[in-house]
Coordinates of N, CA and C in Angstrom, one line a residue:
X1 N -8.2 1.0 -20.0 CA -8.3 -0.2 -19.1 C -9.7 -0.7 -19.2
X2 N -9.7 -2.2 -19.5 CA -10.9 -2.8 -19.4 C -11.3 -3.5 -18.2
X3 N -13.0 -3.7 -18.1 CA -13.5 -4.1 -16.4 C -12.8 -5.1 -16.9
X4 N -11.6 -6.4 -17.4 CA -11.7 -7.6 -17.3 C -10.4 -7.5 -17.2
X5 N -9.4 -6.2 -16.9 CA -8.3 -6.0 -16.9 C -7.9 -6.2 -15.6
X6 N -7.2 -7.0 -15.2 CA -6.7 -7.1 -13.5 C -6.0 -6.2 -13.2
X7 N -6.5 -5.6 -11.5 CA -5.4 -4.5 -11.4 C -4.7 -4.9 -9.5
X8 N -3.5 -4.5 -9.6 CA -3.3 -5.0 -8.5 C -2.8 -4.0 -7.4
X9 N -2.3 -4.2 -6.3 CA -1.8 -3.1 -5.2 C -0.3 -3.2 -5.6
X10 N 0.5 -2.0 -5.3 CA 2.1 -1.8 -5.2 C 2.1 -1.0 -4.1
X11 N 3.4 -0.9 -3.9 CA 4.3 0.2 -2.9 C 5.5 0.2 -3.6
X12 N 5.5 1.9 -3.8 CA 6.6 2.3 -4.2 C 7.5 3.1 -3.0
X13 N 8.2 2.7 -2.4 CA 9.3 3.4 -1.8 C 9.9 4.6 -2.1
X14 N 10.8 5.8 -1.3 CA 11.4 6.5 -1.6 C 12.0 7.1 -0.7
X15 N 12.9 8.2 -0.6 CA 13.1 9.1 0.4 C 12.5 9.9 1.0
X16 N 12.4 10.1 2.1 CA 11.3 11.2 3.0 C 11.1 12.5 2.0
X17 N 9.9 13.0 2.0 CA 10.0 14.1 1.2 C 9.8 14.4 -0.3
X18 N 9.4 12.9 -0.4 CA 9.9 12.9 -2.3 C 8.8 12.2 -2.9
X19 N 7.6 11.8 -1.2 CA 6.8 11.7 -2.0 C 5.7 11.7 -3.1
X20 N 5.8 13.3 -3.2 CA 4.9 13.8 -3.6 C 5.2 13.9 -5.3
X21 N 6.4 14.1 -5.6 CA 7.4 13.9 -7.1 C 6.8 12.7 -7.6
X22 N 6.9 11.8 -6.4 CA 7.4 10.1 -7.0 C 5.4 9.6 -7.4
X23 N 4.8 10.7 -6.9 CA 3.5 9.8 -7.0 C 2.9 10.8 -8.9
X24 N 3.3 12.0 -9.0 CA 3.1 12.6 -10.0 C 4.0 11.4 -11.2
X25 N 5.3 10.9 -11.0 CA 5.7 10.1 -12.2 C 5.0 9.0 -11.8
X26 N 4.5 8.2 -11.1 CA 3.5 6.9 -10.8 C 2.0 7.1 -11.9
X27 N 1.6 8.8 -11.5 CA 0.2 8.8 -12.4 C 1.0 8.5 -13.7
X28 N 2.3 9.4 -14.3 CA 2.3 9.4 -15.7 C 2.5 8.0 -16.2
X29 N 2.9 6.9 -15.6 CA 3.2 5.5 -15.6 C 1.8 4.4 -15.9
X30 N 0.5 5.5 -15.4 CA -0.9 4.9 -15.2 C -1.2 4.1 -14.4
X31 N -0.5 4.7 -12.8 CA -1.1 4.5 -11.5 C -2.7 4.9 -11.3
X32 N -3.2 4.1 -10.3 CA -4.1 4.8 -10.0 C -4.0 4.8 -9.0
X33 N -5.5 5.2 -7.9 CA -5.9 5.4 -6.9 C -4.2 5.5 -6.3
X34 N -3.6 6.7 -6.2 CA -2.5 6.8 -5.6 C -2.4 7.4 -4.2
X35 N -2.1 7.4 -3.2 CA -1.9 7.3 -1.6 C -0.3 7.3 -1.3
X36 N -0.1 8.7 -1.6 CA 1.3 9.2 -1.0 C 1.2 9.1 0.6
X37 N 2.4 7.8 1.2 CA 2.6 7.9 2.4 C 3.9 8.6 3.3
X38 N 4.5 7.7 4.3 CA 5.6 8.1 4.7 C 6.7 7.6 4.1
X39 N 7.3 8.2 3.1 CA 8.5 7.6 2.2 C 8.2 6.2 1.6
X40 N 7.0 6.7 0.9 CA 6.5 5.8 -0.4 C 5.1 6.6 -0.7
X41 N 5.1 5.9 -1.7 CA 3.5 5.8 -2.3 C 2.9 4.3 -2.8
X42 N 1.4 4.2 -1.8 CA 1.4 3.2 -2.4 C 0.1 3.3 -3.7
X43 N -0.1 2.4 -4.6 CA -0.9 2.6 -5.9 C -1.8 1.7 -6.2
X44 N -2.3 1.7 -7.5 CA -3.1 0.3 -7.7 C -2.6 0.6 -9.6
X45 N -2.8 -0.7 -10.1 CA -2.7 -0.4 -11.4 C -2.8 -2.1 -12.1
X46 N -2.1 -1.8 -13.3 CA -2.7 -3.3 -13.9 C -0.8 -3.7 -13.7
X47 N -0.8 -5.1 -14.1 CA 1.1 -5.4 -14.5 C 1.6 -4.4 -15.4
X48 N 1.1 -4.1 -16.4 CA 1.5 -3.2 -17.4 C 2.5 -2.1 -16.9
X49 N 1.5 -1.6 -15.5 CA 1.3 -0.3 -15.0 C 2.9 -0.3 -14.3
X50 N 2.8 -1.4 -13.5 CA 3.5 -1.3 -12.4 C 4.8 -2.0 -13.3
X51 N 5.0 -2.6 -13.9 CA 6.1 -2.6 -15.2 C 6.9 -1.0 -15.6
X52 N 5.5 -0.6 -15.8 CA 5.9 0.9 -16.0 C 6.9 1.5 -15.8
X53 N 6.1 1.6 -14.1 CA 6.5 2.5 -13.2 C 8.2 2.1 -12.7
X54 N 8.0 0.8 -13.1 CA 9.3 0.4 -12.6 C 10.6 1.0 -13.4
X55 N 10.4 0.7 -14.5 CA 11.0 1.2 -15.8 C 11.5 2.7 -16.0
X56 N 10.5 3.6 -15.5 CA 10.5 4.7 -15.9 C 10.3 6.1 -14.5
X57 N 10.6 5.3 -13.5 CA 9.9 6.4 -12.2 C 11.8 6.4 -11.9
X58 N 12.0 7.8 -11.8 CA 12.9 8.2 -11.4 C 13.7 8.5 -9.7
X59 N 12.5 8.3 -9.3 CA 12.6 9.1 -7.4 C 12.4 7.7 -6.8
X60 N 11.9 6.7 -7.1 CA 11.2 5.7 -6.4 C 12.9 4.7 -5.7
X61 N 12.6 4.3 -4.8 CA 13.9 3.2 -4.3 C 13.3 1.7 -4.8
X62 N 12.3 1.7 -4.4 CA 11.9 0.3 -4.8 C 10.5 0.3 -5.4
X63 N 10.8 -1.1 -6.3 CA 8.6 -1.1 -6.1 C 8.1 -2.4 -6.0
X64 N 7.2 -3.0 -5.4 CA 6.9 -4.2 -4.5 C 5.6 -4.6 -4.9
X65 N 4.9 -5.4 -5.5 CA 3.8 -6.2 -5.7 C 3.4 -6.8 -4.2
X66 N 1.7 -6.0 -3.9 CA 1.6 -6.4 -2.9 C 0.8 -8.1 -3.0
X67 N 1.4 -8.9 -2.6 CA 0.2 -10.1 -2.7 C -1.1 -10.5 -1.8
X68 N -0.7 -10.4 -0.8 CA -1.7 -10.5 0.4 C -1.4 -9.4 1.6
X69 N -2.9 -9.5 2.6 CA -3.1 -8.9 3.9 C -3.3 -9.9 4.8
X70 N -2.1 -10.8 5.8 CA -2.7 -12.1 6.3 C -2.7 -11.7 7.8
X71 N -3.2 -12.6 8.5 CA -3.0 -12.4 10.0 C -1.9 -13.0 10.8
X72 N -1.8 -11.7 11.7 CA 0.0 -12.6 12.0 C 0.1 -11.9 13.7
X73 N -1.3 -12.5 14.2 CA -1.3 -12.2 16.1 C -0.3 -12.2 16.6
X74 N 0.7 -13.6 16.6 CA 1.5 -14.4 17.3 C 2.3 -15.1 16.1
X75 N 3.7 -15.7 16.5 CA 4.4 -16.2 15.8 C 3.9 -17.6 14.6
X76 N 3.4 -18.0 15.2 CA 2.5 -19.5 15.0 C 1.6 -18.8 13.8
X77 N 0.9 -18.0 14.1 CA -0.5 -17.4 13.4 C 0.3 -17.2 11.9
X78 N 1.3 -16.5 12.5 CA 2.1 -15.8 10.7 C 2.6 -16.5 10.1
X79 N 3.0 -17.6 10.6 CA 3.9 -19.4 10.2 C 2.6 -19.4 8.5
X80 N 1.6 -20.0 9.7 CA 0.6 -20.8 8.9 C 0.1 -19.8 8.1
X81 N -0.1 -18.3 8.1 CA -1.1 -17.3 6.7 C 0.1 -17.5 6.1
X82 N 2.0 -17.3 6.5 CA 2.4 -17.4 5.3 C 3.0 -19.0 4.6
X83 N 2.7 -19.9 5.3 CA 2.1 -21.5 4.7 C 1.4 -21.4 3.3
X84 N 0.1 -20.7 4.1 CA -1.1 -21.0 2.7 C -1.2 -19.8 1.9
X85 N 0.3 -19.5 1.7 CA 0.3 -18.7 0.0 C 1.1 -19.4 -0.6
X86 N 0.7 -19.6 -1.8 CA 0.8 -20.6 -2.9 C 2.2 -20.1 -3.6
X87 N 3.4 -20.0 -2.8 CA 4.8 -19.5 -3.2 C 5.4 -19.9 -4.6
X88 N 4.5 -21.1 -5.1 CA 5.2 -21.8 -6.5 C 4.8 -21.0 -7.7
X89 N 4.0 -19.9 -7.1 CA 3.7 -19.2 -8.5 C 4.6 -17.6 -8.1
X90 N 5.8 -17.8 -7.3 CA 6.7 -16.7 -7.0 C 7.8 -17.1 -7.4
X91 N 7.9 -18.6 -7.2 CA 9.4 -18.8 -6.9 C 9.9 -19.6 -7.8
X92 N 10.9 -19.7 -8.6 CA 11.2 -21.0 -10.0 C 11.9 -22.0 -8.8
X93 N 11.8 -23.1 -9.5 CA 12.4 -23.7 -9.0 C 14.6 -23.7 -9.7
X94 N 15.1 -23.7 -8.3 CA 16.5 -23.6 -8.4 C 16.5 -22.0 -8.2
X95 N 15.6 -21.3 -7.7 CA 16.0 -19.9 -7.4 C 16.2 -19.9 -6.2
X96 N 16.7 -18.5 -5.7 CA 16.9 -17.5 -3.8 C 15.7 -17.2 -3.9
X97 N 15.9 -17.1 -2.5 CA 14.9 -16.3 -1.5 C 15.9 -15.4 -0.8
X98 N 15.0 -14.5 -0.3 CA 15.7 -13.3 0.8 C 14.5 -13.0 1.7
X99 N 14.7 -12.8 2.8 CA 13.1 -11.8 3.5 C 13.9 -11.0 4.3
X100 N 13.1 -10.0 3.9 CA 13.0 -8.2 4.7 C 11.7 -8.3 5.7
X101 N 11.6 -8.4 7.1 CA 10.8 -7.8 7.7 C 11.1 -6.7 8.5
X102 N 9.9 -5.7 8.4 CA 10.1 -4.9 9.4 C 8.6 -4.6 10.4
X103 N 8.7 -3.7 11.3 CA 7.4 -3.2 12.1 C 7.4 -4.4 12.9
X104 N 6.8 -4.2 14.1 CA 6.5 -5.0 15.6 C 5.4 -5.2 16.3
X105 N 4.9 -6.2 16.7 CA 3.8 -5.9 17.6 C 3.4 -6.9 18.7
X106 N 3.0 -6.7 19.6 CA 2.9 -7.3 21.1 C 4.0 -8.7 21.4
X107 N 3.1 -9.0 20.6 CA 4.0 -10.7 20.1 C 5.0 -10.7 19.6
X108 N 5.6 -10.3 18.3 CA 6.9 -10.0 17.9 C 7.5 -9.1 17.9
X109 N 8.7 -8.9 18.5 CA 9.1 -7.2 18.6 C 10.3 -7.5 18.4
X110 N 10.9 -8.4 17.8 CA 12.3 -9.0 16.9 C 12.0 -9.3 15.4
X111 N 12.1 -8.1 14.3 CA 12.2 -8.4 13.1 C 12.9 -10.0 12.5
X112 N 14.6 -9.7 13.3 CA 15.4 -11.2 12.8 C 14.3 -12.1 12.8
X113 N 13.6 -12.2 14.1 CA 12.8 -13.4 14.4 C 11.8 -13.9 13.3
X114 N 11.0 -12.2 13.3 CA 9.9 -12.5 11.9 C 10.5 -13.3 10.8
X115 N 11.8 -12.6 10.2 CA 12.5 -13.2 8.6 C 12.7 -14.5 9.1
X116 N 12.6 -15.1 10.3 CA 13.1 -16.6 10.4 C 12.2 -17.4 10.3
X117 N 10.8 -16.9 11.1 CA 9.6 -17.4 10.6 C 8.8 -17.9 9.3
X118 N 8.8 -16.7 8.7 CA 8.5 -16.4 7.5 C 9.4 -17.3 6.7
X119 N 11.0 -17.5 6.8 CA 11.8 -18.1 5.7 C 11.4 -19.6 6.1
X120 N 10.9 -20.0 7.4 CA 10.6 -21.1 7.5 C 9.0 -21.8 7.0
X121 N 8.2 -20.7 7.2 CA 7.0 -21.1 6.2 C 6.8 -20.9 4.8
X122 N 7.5 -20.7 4.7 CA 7.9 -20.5 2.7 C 8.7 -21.8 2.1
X123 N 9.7 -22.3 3.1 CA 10.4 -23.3 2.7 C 9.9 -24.5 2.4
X124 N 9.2 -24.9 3.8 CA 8.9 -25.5 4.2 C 7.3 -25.9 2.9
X125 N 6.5 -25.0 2.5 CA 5.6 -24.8 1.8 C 6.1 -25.6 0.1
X126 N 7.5 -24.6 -0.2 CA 7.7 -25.1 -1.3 C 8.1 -26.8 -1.3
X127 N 8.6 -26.7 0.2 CA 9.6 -28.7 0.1 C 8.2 -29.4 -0.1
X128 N 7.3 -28.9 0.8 CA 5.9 -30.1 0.1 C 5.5 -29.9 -0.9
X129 N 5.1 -28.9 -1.5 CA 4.7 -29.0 -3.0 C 5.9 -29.4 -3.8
X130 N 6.9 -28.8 -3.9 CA 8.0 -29.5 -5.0 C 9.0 -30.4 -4.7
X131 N 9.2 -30.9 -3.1 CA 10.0 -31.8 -2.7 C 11.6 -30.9 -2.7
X132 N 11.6 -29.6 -2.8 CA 13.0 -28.9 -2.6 C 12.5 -27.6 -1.7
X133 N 13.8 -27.1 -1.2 CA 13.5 -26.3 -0.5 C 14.4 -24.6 -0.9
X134 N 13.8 -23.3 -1.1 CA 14.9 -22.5 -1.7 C 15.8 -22.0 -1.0
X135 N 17.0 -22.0 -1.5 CA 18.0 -21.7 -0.5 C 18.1 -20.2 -0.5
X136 N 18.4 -19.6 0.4 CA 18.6 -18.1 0.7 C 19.5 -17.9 0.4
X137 N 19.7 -16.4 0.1 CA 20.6 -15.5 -0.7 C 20.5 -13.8 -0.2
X138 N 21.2 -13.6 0.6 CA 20.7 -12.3 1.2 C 21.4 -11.5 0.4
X139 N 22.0 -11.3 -0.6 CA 23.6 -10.6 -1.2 C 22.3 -10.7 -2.8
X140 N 22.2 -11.8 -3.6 CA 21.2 -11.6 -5.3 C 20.3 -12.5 -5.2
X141 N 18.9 -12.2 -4.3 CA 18.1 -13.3 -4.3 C 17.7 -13.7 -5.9
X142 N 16.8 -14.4 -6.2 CA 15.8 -14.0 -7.3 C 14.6 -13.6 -6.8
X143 N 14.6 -14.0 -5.4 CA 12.9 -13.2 -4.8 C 13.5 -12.3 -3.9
X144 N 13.4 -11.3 -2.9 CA 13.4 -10.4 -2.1 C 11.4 -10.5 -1.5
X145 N 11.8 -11.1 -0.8 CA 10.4 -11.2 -0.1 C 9.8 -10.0 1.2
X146 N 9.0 -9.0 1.4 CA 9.1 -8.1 2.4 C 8.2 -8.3 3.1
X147 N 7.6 -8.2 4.7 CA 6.8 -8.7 5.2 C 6.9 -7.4 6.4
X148 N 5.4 -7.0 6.2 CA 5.5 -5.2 7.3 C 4.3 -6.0 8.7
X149 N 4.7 -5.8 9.7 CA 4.2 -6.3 10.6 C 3.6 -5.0 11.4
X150 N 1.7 -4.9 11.6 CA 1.0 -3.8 12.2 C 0.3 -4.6 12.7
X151 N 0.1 -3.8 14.3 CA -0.4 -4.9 14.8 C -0.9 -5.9 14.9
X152 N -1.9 -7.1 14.4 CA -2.5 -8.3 14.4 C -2.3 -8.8 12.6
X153 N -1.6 -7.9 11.7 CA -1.9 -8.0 10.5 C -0.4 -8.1 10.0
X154 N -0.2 -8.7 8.9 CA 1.1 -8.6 8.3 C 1.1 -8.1 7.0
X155 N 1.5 -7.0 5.9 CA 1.4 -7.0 4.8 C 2.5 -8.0 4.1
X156 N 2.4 -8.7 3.2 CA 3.4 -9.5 2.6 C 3.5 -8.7 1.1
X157 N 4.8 -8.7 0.1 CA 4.9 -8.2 -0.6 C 6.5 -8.6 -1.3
X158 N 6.2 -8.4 -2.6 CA 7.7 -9.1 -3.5 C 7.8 -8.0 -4.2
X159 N 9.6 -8.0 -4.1 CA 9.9 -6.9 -4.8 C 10.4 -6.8 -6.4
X160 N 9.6 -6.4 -7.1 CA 9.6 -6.3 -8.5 C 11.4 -6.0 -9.2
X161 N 12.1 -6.2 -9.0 CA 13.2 -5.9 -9.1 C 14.6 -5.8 -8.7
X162 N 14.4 -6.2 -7.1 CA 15.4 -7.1 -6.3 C 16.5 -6.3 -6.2
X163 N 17.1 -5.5 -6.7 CA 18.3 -4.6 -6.7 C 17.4 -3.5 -6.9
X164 N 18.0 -2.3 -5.8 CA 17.9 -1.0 -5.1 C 17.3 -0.1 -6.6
X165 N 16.6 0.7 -7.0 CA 16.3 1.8 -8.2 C 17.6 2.8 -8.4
X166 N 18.1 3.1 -7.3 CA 19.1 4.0 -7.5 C 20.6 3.5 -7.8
X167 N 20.7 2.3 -8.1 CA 21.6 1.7 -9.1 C 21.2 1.7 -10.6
X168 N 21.6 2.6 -11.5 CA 21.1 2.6 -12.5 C 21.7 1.5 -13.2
X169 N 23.0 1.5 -12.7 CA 23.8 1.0 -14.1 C 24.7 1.1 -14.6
X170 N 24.9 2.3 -14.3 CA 25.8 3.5 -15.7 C 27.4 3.6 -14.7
X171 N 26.9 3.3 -13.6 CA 28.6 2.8 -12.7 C 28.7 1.5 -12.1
X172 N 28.4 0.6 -13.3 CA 28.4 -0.7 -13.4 C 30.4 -1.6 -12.8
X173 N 30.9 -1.7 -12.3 CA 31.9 -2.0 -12.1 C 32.6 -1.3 -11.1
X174 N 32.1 -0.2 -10.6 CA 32.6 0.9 -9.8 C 32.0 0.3 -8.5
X175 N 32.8 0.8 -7.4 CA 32.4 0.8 -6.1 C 31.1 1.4 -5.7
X176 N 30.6 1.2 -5.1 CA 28.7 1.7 -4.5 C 29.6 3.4 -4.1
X177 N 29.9 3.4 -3.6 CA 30.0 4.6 -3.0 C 30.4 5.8 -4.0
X178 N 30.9 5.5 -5.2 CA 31.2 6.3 -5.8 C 30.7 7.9 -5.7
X179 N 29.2 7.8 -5.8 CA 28.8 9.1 -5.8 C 27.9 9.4 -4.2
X180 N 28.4 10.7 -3.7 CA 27.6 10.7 -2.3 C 26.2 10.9 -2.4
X181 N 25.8 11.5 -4.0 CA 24.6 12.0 -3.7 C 23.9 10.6 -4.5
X182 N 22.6 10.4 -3.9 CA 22.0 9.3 -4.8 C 21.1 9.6 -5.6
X183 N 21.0 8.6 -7.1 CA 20.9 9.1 -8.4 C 19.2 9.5 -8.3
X184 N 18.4 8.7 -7.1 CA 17.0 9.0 -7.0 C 16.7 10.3 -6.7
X185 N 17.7 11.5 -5.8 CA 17.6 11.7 -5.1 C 18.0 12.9 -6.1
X186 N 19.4 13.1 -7.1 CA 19.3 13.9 -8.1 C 18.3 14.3 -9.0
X187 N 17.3 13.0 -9.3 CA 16.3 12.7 -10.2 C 15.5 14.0 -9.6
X188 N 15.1 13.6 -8.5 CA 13.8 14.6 -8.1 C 14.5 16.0 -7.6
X189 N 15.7 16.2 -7.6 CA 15.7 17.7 -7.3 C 15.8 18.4 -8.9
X190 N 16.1 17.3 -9.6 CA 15.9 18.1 -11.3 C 14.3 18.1 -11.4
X191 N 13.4 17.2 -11.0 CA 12.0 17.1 -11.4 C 11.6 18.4 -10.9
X192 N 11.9 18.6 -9.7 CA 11.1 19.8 -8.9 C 11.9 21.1 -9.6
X193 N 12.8 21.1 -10.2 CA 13.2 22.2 -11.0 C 12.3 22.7 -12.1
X194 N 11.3 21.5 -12.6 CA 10.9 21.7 -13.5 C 12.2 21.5 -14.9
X195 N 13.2 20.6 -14.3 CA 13.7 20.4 -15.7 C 13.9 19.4 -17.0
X196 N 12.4 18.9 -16.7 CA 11.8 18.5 -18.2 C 11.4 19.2 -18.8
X197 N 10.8 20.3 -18.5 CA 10.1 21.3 -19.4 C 11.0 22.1 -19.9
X198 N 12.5 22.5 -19.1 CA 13.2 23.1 -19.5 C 14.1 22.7 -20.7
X199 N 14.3 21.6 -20.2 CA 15.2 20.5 -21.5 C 14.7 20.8 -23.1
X200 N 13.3 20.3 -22.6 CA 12.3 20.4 -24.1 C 12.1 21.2 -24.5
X201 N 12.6 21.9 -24.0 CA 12.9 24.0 -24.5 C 13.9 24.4 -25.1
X202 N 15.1 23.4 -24.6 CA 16.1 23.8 -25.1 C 17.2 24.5 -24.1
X203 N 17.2 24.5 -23.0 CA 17.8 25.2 -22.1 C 18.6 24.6 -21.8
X204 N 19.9 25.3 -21.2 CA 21.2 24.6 -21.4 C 21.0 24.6 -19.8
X205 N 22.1 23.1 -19.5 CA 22.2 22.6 -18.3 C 23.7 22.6 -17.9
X206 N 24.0 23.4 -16.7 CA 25.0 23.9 -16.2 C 25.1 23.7 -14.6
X207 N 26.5 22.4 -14.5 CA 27.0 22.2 -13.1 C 28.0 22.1 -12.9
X208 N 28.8 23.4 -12.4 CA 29.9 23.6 -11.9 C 30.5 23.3 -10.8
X209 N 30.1 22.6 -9.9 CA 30.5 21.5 -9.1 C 30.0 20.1 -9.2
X210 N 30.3 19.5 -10.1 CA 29.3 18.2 -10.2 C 30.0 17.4 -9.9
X211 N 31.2 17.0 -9.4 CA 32.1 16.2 -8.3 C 31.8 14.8 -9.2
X212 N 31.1 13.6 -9.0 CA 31.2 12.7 -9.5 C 30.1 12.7 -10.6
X213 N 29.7 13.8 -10.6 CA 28.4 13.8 -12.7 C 26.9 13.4 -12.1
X214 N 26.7 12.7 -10.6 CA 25.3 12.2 -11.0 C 24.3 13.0 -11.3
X215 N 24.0 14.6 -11.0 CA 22.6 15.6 -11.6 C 23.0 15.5 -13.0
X216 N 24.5 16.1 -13.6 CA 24.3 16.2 -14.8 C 24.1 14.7 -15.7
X217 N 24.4 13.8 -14.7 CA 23.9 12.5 -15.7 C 22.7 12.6 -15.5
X218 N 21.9 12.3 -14.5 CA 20.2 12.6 -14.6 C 19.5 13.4 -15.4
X219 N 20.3 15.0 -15.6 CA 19.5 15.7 -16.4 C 19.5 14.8 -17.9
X220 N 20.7 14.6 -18.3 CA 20.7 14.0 -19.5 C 20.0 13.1 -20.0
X221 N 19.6 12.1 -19.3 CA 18.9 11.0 -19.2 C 17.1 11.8 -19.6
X222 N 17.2 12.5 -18.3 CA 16.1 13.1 -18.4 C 15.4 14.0 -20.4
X223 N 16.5 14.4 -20.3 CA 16.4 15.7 -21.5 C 16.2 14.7 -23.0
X224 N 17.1 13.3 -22.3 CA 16.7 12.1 -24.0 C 16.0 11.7 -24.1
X225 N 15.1 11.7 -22.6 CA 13.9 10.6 -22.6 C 14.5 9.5 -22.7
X226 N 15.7 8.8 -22.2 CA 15.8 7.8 -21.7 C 16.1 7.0 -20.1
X227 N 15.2 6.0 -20.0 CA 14.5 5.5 -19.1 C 15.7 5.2 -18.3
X228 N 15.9 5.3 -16.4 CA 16.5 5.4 -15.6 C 17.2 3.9 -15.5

């Protein structure tokens, strides 16, 4: 990495407990400065990086490009920091929007409230610059917008990928529920097995109750080196 290489902040998500797996595949992705939290990790890295990570982290639920730290006292205050973010370089025109807020403080202690704020200073942002306004899509946005509210401060952040990590794919047509266990969730009890090392060894992989396949499909994935 070069000093002229831009590097930016992420949050990767995960399940309680997993984040210590998920920050070990973040380094191999070329995270840096990594900060395992409560059911995430957050990182720094270049686009490349966080391309990566997205691509290839097995444990992770989500991963989110952070854009700004704005101020958000009172309802009003969070209107206008999220006004003056320059949304036309997030959003195409004829795309969704969606916003996720979570966390509370003095002043707002109704998330719904936040996402209505928020969907109204974004809109409203883009109808003056482009004369249209993006219509929401809570079900396939093209943006998923997240906004974490701590005390006087709001983290804002977009999520690199819009649909959940733990949909691979591979039960593309199938009902969500298909498998109880989740595929993130198999990923990292093979990781903590140590069963990359074992793979590359040659060791055979054996599941005699594997109900709907997802460990033994992870291992496999895992053993080809092909990306989740």
């Amino acid at each position: 990495m070069t000093s002229s290489t831009p590097t930016y902040e992420f949050f990767a998500s995960c399940g309680a407990g997993l984040e210590h797996i998920l920050a070990d595949e973040l380094r191999d992705a070329g995270a840096i400065r990594l900060r395992p939290l409560k059911s995430g990790v957050s990182f720094e890295g270049t686009l490349e990086a966080g391309y990566r990570a997205l691509l290839w982290t097995r444990t992770a639920s989500r991963i989110q490009l952070v854009l700004d730290r704005v101020p958000a006292g009172n309802a009003d205050i969070l209107y206008e920091s999220i006004h003056s973010i320059d949304w036309t370089e997030q959003i195409r025109e004829g795309s969704t929007i969606s916003i996720s807020a979570r966390g509370v403080n003095a002043a707002m202690r109704n998330p719904q409230f936040t996402e209505q704020k928020v969907k109204d200073a974004v809109c409203d942002m883009m109808r003056e610059r482009t004369g249209a306004r993006p219509d929401v899509d809570t079900r396939h946005p093209g943006l998923l917008i997240d906004v974490g509210i701590h005390d006087a401060k709001a983290t804002v952040a977009i999520d690199l990928a819009g649909t959940p990590l733990f949909k691979r794919g591979y039960r593309a047509g199938k009902r969500e529920a298909v498998s109880p266990l989740r595929e993130t969730v198999a990923a990292a009890l093979l990781l903590a097995a140590d069963w990359p090392r074992l793979a590359a060894e040659g060791c055979p992989f054996v599941d005699p109750f594997c109900g709907s396949g997802t460990i033994p499909i992870e291992a496999a994935l895992i053993a080809r080196n092909i990306a989740p």
